[in-house]
Every structure is written in C-alpha cells, then in structure tokens.
Coordinates of C-alpha atoms and ligand atoms in Angstrom, one line a residue:
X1 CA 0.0 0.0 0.0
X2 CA 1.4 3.9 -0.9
X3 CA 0.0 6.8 0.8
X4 CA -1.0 8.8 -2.3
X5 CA -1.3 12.5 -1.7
X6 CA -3.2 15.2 -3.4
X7 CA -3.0 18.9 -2.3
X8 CA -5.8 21.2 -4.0
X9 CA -9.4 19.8 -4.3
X10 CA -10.5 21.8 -7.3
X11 CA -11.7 20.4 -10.4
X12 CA -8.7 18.6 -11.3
X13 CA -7.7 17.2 -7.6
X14 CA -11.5 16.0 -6.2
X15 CA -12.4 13.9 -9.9
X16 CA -8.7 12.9 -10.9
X17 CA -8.4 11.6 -7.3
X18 CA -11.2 10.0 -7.1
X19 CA -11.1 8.0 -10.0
X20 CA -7.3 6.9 -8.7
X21 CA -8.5 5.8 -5.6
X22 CA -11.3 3.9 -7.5
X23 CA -9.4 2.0 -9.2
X24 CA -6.6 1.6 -6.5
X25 CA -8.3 0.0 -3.6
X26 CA -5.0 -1.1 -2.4
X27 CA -3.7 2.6 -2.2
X28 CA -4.8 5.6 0.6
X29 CA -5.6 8.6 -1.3
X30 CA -6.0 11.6 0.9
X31 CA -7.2 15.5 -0.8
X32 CA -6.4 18.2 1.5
X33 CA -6.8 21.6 0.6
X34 CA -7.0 25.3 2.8
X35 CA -10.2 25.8 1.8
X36 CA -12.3 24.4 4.7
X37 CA -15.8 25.0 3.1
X38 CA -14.2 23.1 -0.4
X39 CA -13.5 20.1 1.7
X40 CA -16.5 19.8 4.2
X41 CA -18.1 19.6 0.7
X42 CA -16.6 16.9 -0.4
X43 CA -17.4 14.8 2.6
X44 CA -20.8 15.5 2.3
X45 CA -23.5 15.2 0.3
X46 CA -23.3 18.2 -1.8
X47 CA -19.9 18.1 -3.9
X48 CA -18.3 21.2 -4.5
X49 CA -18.5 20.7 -8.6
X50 CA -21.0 19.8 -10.9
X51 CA -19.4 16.8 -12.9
X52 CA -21.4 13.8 -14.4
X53 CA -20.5 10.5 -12.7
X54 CA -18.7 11.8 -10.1
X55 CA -21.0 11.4 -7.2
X56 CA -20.8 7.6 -8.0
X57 CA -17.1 7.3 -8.3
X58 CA -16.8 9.0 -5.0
X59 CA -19.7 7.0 -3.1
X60 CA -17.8 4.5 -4.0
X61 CA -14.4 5.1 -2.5
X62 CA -14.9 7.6 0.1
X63 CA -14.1 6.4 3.7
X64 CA -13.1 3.3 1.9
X65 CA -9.4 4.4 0.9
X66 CA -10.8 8.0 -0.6
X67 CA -10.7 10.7 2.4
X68 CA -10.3 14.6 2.5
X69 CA -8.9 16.4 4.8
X70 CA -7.5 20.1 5.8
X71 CA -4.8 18.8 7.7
X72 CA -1.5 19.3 5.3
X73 CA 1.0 19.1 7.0
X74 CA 0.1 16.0 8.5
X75 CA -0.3 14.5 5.5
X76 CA 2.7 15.7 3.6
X77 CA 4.4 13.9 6.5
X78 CA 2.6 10.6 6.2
X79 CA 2.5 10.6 2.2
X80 CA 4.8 8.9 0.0
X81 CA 3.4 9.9 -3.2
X82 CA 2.4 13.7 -3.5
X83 CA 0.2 15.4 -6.5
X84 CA 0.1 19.1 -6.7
X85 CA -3.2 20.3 -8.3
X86 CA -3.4 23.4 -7.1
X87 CA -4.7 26.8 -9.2
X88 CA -1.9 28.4 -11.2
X89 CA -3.8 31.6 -12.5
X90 CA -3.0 34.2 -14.7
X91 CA -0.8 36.8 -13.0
X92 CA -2.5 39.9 -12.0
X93 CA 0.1 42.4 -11.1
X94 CA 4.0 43.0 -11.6
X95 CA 6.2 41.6 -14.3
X96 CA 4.4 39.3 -16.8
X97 CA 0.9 40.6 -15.5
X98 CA -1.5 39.5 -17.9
X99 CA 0.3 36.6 -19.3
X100 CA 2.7 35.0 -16.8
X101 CA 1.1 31.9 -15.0
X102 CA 1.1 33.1 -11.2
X103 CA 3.1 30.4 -9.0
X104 CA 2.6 32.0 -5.7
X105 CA 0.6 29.0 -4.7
X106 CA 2.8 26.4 -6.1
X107 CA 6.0 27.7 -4.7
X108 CA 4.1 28.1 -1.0
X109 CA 3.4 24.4 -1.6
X110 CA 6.8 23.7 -2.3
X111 CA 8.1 25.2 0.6
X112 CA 5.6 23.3 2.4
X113 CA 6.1 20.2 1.0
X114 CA 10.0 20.6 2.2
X115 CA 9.4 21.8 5.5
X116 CA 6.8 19.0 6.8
X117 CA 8.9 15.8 5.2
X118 CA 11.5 13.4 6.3
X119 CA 10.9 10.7 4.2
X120 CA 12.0 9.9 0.5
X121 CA 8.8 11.0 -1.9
X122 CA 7.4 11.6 -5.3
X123 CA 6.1 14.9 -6.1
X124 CA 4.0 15.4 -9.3
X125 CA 3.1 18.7 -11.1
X126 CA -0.8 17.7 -12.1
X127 CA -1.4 21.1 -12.3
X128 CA -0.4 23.4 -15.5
X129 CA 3.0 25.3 -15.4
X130 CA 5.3 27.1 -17.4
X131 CA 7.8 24.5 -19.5
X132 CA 10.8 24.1 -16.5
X133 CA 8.8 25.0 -13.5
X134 CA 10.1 21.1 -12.6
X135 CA 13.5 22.6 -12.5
X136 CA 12.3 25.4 -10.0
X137 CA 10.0 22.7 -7.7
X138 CA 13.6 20.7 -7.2
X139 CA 15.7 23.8 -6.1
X140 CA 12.9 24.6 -3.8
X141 CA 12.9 20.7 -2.6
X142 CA 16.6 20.2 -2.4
X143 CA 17.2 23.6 -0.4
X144 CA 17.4 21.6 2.7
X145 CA 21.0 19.6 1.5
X146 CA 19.2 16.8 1.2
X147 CA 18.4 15.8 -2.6
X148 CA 17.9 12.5 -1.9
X149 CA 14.3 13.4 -0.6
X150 CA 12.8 13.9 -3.6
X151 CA 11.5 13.2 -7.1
X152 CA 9.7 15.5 -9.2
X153 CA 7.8 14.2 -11.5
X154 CA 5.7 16.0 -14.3
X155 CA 2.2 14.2 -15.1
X156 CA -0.1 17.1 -16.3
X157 CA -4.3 16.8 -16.4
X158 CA -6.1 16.2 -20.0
X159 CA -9.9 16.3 -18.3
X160 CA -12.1 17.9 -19.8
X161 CA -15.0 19.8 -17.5
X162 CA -18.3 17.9 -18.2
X163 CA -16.6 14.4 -19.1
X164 CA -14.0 14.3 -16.4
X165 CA -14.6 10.9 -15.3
X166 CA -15.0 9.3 -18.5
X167 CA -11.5 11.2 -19.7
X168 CA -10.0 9.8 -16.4
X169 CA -11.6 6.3 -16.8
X170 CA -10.5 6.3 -20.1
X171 CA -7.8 8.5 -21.0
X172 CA -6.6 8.8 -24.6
X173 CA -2.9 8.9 -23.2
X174 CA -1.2 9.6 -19.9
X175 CA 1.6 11.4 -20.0
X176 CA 4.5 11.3 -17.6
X177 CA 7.7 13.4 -17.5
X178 CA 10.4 12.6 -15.3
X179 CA 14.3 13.3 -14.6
X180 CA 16.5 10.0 -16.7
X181 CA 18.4 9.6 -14.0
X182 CA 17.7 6.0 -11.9
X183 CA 16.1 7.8 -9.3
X184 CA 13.8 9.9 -11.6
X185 CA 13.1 6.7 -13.5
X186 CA 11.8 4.8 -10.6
X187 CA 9.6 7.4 -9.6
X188 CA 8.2 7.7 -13.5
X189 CA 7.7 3.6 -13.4
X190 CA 5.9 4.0 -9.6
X191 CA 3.4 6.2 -11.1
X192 CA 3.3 4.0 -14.2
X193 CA 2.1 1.3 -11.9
X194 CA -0.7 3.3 -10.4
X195 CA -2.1 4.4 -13.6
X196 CA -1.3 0.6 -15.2
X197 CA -4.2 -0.7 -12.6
X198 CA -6.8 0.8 -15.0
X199 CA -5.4 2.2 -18.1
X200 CA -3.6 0.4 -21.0
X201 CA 0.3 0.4 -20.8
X202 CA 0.5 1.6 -24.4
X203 CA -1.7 4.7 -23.1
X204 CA 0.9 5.4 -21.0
X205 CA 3.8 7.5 -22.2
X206 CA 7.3 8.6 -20.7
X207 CA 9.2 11.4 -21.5
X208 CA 11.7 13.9 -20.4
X209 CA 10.1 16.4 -17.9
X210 CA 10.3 19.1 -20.5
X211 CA 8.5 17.4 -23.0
X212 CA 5.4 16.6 -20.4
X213 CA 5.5 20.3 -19.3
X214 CA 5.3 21.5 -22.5
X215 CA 2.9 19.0 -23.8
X216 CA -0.1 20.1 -21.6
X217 CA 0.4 24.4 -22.9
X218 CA 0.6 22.8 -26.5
X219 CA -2.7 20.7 -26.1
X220 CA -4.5 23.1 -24.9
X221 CA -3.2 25.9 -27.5
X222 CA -3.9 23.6 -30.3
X223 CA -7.5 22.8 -29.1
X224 CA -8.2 26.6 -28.8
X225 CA -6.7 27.4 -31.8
X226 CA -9.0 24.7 -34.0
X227 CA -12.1 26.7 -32.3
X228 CA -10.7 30.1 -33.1
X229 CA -10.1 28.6 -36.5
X230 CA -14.0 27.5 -37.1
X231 CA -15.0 30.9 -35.3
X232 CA -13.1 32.7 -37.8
X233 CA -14.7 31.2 -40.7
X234 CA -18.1 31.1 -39.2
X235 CA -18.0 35.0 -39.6
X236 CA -17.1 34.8 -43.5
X237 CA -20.3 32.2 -43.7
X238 CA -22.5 35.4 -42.8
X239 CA -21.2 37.3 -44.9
X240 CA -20.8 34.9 -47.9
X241 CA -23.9 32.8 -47.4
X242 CA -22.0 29.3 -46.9
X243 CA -23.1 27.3 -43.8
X244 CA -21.0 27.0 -41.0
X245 CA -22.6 23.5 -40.5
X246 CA -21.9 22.0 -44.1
X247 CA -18.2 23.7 -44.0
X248 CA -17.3 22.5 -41.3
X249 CA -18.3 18.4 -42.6
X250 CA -16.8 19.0 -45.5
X251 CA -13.5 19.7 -43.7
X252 CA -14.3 17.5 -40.9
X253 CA -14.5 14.5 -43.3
X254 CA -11.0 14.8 -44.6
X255 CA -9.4 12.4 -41.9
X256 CA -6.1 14.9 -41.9
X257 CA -8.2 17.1 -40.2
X258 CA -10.8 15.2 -38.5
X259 CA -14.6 16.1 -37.1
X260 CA -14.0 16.7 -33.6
X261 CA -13.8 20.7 -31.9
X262 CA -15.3 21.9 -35.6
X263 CA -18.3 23.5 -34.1
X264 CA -18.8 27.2 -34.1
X265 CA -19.5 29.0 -31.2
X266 CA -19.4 31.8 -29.1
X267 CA -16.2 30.6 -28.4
X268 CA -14.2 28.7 -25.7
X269 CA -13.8 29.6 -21.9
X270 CA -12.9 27.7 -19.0
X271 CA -10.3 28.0 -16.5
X272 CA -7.3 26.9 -18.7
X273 CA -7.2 27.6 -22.4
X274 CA -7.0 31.1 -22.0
X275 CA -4.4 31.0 -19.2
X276 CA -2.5 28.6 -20.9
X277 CA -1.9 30.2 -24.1
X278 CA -1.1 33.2 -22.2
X279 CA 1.4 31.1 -20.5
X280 CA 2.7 30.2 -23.9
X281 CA 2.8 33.3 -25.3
X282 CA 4.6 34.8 -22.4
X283 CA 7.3 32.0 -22.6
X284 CA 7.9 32.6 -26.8
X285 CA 8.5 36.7 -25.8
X286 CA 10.9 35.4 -23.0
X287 CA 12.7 33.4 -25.6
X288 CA 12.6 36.2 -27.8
X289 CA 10.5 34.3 -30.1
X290 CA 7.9 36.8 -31.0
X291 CA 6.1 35.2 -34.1
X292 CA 5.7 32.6 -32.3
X293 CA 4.1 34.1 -29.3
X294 CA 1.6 36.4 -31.8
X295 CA 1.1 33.5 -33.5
X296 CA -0.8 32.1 -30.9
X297 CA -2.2 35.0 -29.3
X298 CA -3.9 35.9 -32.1
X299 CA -6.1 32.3 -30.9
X300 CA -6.9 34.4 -28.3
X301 CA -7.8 37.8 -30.2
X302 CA -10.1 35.5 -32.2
X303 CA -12.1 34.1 -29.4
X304 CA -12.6 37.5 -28.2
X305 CA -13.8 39.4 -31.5
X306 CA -16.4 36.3 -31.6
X307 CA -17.9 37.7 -28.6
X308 CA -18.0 41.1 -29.7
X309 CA -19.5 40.0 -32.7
X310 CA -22.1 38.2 -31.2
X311 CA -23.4 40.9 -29.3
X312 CA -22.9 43.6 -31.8
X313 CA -25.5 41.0 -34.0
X314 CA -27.8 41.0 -31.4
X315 CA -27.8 44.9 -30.7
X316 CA -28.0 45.6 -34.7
X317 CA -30.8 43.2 -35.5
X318 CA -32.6 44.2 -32.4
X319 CA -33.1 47.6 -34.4
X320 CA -30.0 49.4 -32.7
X321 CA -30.8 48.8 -29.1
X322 CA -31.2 46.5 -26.2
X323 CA -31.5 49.7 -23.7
X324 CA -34.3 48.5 -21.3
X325 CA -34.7 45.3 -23.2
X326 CA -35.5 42.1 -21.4
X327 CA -32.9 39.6 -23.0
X328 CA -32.9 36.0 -21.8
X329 CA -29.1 34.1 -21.8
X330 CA -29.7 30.5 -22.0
X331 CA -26.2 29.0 -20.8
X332 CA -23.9 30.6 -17.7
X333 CA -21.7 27.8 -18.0
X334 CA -18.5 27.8 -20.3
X335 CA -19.7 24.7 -21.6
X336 CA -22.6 22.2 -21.0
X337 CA -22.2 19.6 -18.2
X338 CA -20.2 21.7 -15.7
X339 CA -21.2 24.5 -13.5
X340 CA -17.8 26.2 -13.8
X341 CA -18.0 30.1 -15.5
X342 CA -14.3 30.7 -15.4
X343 CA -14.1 32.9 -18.4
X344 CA -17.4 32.3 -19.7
X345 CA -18.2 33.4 -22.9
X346 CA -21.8 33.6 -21.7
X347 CA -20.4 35.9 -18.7
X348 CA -18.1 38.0 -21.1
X349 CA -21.6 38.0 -23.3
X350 CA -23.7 39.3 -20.2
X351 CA -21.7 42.1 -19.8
X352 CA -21.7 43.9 -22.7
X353 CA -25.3 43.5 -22.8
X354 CA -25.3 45.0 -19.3
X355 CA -22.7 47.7 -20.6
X356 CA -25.8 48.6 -23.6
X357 CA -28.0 48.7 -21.0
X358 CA -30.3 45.4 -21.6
X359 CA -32.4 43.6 -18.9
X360 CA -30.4 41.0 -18.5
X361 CA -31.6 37.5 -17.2
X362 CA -29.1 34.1 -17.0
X363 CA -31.1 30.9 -17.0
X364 CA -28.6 27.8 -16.0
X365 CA -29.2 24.2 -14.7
X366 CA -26.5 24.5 -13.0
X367 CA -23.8 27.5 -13.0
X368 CA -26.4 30.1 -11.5
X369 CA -24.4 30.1 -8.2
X370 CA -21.2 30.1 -9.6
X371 CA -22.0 32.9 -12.5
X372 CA -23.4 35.4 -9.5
X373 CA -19.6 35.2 -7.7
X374 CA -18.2 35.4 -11.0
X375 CA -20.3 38.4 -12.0
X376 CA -19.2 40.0 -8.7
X377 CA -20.5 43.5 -8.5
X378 CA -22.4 43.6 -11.5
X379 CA -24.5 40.8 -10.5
X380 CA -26.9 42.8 -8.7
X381 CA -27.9 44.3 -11.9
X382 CA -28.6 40.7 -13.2
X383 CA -31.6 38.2 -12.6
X384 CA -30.8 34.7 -12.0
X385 CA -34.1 33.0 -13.0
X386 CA -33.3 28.8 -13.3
X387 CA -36.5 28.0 -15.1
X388 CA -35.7 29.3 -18.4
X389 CA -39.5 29.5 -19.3
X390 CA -39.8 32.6 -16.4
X391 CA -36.6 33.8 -17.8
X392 CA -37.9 34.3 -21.6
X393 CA -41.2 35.4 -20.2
X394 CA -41.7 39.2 -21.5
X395 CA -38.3 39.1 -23.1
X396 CA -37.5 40.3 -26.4
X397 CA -34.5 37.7 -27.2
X398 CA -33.9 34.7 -26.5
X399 CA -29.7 34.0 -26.7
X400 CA -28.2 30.1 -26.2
X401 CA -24.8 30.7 -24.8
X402 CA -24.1 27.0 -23.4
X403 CA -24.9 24.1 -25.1
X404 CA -26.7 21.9 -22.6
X405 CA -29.2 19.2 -24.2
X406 CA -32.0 20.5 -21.6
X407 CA -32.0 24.0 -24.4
X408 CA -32.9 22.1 -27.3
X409 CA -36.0 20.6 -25.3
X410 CA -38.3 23.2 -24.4
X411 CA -41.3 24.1 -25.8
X412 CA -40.7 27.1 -27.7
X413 CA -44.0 27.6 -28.8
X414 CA -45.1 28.4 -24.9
X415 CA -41.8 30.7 -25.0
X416 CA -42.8 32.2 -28.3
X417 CA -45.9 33.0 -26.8
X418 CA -44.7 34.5 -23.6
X419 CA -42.1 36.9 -24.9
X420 CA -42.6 40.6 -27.0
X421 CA -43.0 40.6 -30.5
X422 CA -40.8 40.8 -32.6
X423 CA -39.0 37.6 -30.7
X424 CA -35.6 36.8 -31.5
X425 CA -33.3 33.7 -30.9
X426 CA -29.7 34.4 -31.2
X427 CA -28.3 30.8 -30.9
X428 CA -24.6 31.0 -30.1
X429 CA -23.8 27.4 -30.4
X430 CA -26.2 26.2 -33.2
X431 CA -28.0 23.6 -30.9
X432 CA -31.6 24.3 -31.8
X433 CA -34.2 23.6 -34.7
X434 CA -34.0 27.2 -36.6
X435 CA -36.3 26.2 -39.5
X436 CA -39.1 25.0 -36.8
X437 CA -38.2 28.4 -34.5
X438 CA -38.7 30.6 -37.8
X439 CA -42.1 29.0 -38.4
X440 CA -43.3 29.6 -35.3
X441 CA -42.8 33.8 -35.8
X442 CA -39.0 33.9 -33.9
X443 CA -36.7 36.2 -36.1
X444 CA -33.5 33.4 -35.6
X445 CA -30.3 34.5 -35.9
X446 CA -27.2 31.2 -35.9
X447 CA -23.8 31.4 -36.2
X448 CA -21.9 31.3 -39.3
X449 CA -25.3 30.9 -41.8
X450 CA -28.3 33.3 -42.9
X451 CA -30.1 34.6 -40.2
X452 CA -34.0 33.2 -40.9
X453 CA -36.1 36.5 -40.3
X454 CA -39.6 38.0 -40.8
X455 CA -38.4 41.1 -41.9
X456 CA -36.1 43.3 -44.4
X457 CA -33.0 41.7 -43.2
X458 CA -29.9 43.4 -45.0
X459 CA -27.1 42.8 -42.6
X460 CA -25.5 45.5 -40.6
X461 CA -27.6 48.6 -40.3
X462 CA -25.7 51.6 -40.2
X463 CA -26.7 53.6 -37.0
Ligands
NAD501 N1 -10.1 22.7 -14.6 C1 -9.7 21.9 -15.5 O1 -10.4 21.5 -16.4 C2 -8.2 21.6 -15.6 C3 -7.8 20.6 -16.5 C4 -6.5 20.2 -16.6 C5 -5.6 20.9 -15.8 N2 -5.9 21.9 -15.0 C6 -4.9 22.6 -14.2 O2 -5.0 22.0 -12.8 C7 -4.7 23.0 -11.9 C8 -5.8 23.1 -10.9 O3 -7.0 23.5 -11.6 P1 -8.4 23.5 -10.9 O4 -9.4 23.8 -12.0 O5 -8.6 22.2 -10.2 O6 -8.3 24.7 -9.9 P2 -9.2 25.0 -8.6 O7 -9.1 26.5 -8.4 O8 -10.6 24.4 -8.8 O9 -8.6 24.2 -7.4 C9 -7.3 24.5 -6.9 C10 -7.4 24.3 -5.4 O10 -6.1 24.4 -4.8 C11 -6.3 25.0 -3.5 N3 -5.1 25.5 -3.0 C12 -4.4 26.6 -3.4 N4 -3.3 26.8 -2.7 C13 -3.2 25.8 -1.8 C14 -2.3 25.4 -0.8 N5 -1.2 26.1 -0.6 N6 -2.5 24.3 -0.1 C15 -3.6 23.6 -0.3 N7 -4.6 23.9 -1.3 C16 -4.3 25.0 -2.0 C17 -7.4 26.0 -3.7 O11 -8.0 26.3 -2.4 C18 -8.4 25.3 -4.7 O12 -9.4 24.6 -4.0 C19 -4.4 24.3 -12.7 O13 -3.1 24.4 -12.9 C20 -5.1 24.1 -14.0 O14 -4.6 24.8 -15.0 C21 -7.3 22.2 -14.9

C-alpha cells in the first residue's frame, strides 16, 4: 500500500483523485486543501462541482481508501506519493501581468512540501506550469541539502470539464515526464504502476520532464486554436452565405483534419485555455520568439472578437438597441455539463449586454451560483431566473450561450408565446431547430449561416 497525496481539491484534484482511488483499492488517497468550506463539501452530500459521474465514483471510494482532509501538514508527513493540483492563474500584477502563469501558490506548496517531510517522496506537477517549473519545484525541494528526498515528476491533467470521469476512466494517453536519472526513473515507473491498474500500458507514455511540461500548454493551444479557426470562418459564412454547418463536414470528413472541436460558437472559456496560451505566449517573448508568441495570441484575439460580434449581432438586429430590453441568456456555463464560468463566454456576453444597457436574465441548470460570484458587483444588476420559461417570459431575445441538451428541449411555442414581438433567438452554439423556431414567428439568428427572419434583413444597419 502507498499513501497517495493530493493537495488542492478543485476540479482537477477532487475527480482525478477519485477516480485513482477507485481503481486503486490497495492505495490511501488523501485531498487536503486550505479551503475548509471546499472540503466539508466533499465529505458530504453536496460536492463542491458539478461533474457527471462523479457522485458515484466518490460513493464508492470515500471512507473506503478516498478521504479529505484540511490537515496538510500531516499528510505531507505521512504521504509517500504527493500530487500538486493546485490553481496556477494568470498573473495579475507586476512583471508578466496578464500573461505570466502566477506560482505563488505552487511555490508556497513547495516550501511546504520541504518543511513537513522526512521521508523519501514523489512529487508530481498535475497542475499546469510554465515549461521548466520542474526545474524550479527541485531547487525549492533540495534547499534543505538533502536531494535524496525527492523526485519531481511532471504528469499534467487532460480532463475535460463535463466528461472528467469518462477522460479519467479512459484516458486517450497519460503522460508522464520525469528526470532520466535511476532515481527519476523509478519514480516515472511508480506512477506508471498506479495508472497501469486501469489504463492500457500503451496509453501510458514517458518522457523527459520538459517534453510533459510543455505537452499540456501545447494541447490546450492547439485545441483553442481549432475553435478560433471554425469561429473565424463562421463570420465569412455570414457574410458569404455558406453554412457553418456544411463547411465544417466537408473539412471534418477529410481524416487529416478530423470532425471533432469543428463547431462554431461563441467561443471557448474555462479556467485553462485562456491561461494557458497566455502562458505560452509569455514563454515565446521570454525566448525572444515573437512570431511565435503572436502566432498564438492571435487564438486568443479571435475568441474575443467572436464575442463582440455576437453581441454587436444581437444589438443591430434588435433595431439598434437593447437599452431597457428584457434579454434571456440560456447557458452561464462555459460549456454544458459543468457549473464552472471561469471565463465564460456567456459571462463576457452578459456584460456587454449589461454595458448597452439590456435587462439582462441568465437561466442555467447549474452554474447560476457560480455565474453570481463570477459576475461580482455587477450581479446585482442581473436576474438569476433557473427555469428558463420565467426567464424568456416578456423578453424580447432569447440568446443560447451554453450548449446543454435541456435548451434544445423546451417548448418554444409556450416561449414564443410568452415573450414581446418581434422575438428573436440568437443561438450562439447552433443547438436548436431554426427552420421550426422561424415558423413559429421567432426572427432566428445562428452562427456562421443566414439569419431566418420575418423582416427586411440586409445585414448591418448603419446607426
Ligand atoms: N479545470 C480543468 O479542467 C483543468 C484541466 C487540466 C488541468 N488543470 C490545471 O490544474 C490546476 C488546478 O486547476 P483546478 O481547475 O482544479 O483549480 P481550482 O481552483 O478548482 O482548485 C485549486 C485548489 O487548490 C487549492 N489551493 C491553493 N493553494 C493551496 C495550498 N497552498 N494548499 C492547499 N490547497 C491549495 C485551492 O483552495 C483550490 O481549492 C491548474 O493548474 C489548472 O490549469 C485544470
């Protein structure tokens, strides 16, 4: 039996750990975290995150060999194996403000890591860090003299919010980084072992620490970049009268490009790919590689101008205005199946409706709570309404930020009914039945195809 160790219970240390100690009955798995409120969730009945599956996973090993805890130091003492899944934000302030991923929270861990063990362990990076953060984690961890103490292993997260457990269950690789040294290797083939109980060896690959680093910024770059890529062209489909939808299966087809993350949107949010191309960014300028690092930013310029577009749609077509409007936002979420709003589009959305002075109502199954801390100040001017028939009633638009199934199911000709003439849908990830919505009198506006309306409709109105 190891003691396996996880500090940080977020969204990457609660499901990735609970699917390890799942699968590893023979193995203790403890999550502590500082955040006392985070963890008394997690030992009750009300999980801190929204995440299909997960409940069952973790009724299944808690108190068996699954426990949480807010007692670090103790358990940095006791572990043998130590993840590190704590938040590496976007830095806020000083040099590489904007860009720079902020370790103050990893390096704190570090330090604490060193000053509570005495005992030989493995330390893996789960979170996402700057390429050669490894390098930094070992000067912290050898400052003591003794070297011998410790491994550092890099063995980033590829979950995605909404199919966490099913990624985890089933990962399409695992990928761990490690020092090729004999020491370094025997750490790499320990954590082999604990992955091999569930996933296939050849899903497991080894590679220099740099590599792994690296890997994880690249992934998620990539992945941004290919819905930038279908964003960008969704915008010369409205213009040009193609279809987003038939574009984007012609390409898909073509098995050098493949279908998958070819749908167009309002465009991606989430805790990480914006961070992390930042990160990546940042790193090409400190290697004075600037192509490179515009290169990829523009991924992020993209994303952005979508959202601007979006709403500067909706205020055209709504004949200039949405002052005083009553606009329903179906979706808080950054994506369906997850109550996380980290960078939201729908948020990002909700504000620039706010900032033109709309009415403003978010209807989510399950991100209401979330998108009110997010919205922070501005939330008082919004109304939370989680039946999204109240929430279209007396509205003018209708707009589907998130793409949860439970959207596409309602009965819009109730909602039609209920809302001010002219009605419009605005559907920002091309989820429901336009032709239907058009017959039944909405004025429906997709992305990246003809809008379907019951007017004049000749684009962009000047003022
Ligand atoms: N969310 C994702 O989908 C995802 C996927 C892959 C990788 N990642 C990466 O994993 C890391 C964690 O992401 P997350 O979404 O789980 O973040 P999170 O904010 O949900 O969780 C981080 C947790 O760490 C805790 N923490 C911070 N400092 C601590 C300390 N000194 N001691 C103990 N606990 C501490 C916080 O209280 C918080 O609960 C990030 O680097 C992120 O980029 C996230």
């Amino acid at each position: 039996m190891a003691n396996l160790l996880c500090i940080g219970a977020g969204y990457v240390g609660g499901p990735t750990m609970a699917v390890i100690a799942k699968n590893c009955p023979q193995h203790r798995v403890m999550v502590v975290d500082i955040n006392e409120a985070r963890i008394k969730a997690w030992q009750s009945d009300h999980l801190p995150i929204y995440e299909p599956g997960l409940e069952e996973v973790v009724r299944i090993a808690r108190d068996r060999n699954l426990f949480f805890s807010t007692e670090i130091n103790r358990h940095i003492a006791e572990a043998d194996i130590i993840f590190v899944s704590v938040n590496t934000p976007t830095k806020t302030y000083g040099q590489g403000a904007g860009r720079a991923a902020d370790l103050q929270y990893w390096e704190k861990t570090a330090r604490q890591i060193l000053e509570h063990s005495s005992t030989h362990k493995i330390v893996v990076e789960k979170s996402t860090l700057p390429v050669r953060t490894a390098e930094a984690m070992e000067r912290i961890l050898q400052s003591n003299g003794n070297p011998a103490l410790f491994d550092v292993l890099s063995n980033p997260e590829f979950l995605a919010e909404g199919t966490a457990i099913r990624d985890m269950e089933e990962p399409d690789r695992v990928l761990i980084g490690g020092r090729q040294t004999p020491s370094g290797q025997a750490a790499v083939q320990a954590l082999v072992d604990i992955y091999a109980n569930w996933v296939p060896r050849d899903r497991i690959l080894t590679t220099n620490l740099w590599s792994s680093e690296l890997s994880k910024l690249v992934a998620n770059a990539f992945l941004a970049q290919r819905v930038s890529s279908i964003n960008s062209i969704s915008a010369l489909c409205e213009k040009t009268e193609a279809d987003i939808l038939e574009v984007a299966r012609a390409i898909g087809m073509d098995s050098r490009i493949g279908a998958k993350f070819l749908k167009a949107s309002v465009g991606f949010g989430g805790s990480c790919f914006h961070k992390d191309i930042l990160n990546l960014v940042y790193l090409c300028e400190y290697y004075g590689l600037n192509e490179v690092a515009e290169y990829w930013e523009q991924v992020i310029r993209m994303n952005d101008w979508q959202q601007a577009r979006f709403v500067h749609n909706m205020v055209s077509s709504m004949f200039n205005t949405v002052a005083g409007k009553r606009i329903a936002l179906y979706g808080a979420a950054f994506k369906a199946n997850t109550g996380d709003t980290r960078q939201s589009p729908a948020l990002e959305i909700c504000r620039k409706l706010l900032e033109e002075r709309a009415e403003v109502v978010l209807s989510d199954p399950h991100a209401l709570d979330n998108a009110r801390h997010s919205l922070g100040a501005l939330a008082e001017k919004v109304t939370f309404e989680p039946d999204p028939y109240q929430a279209a009633r007396g509205a003018h638009a209708i707009a589907v930020l998130t793409e949860w199934q439970q959207f596409t199911a309602l009965d819009y000709e109730s909602i039609y009914r209920s809302m001010v003439k002219p009605s419009f849908v605005f559907d920002g990830r091309n989820i429901l039945d336009h032709k239907q919505l058009f017959a039944m009198g909405f004025n429906v506006f997709p992305l990246g195809m003809p809008p379907l309306t019951h007017f004049e409709w000749g684009g962009d109105h000047p003022g």
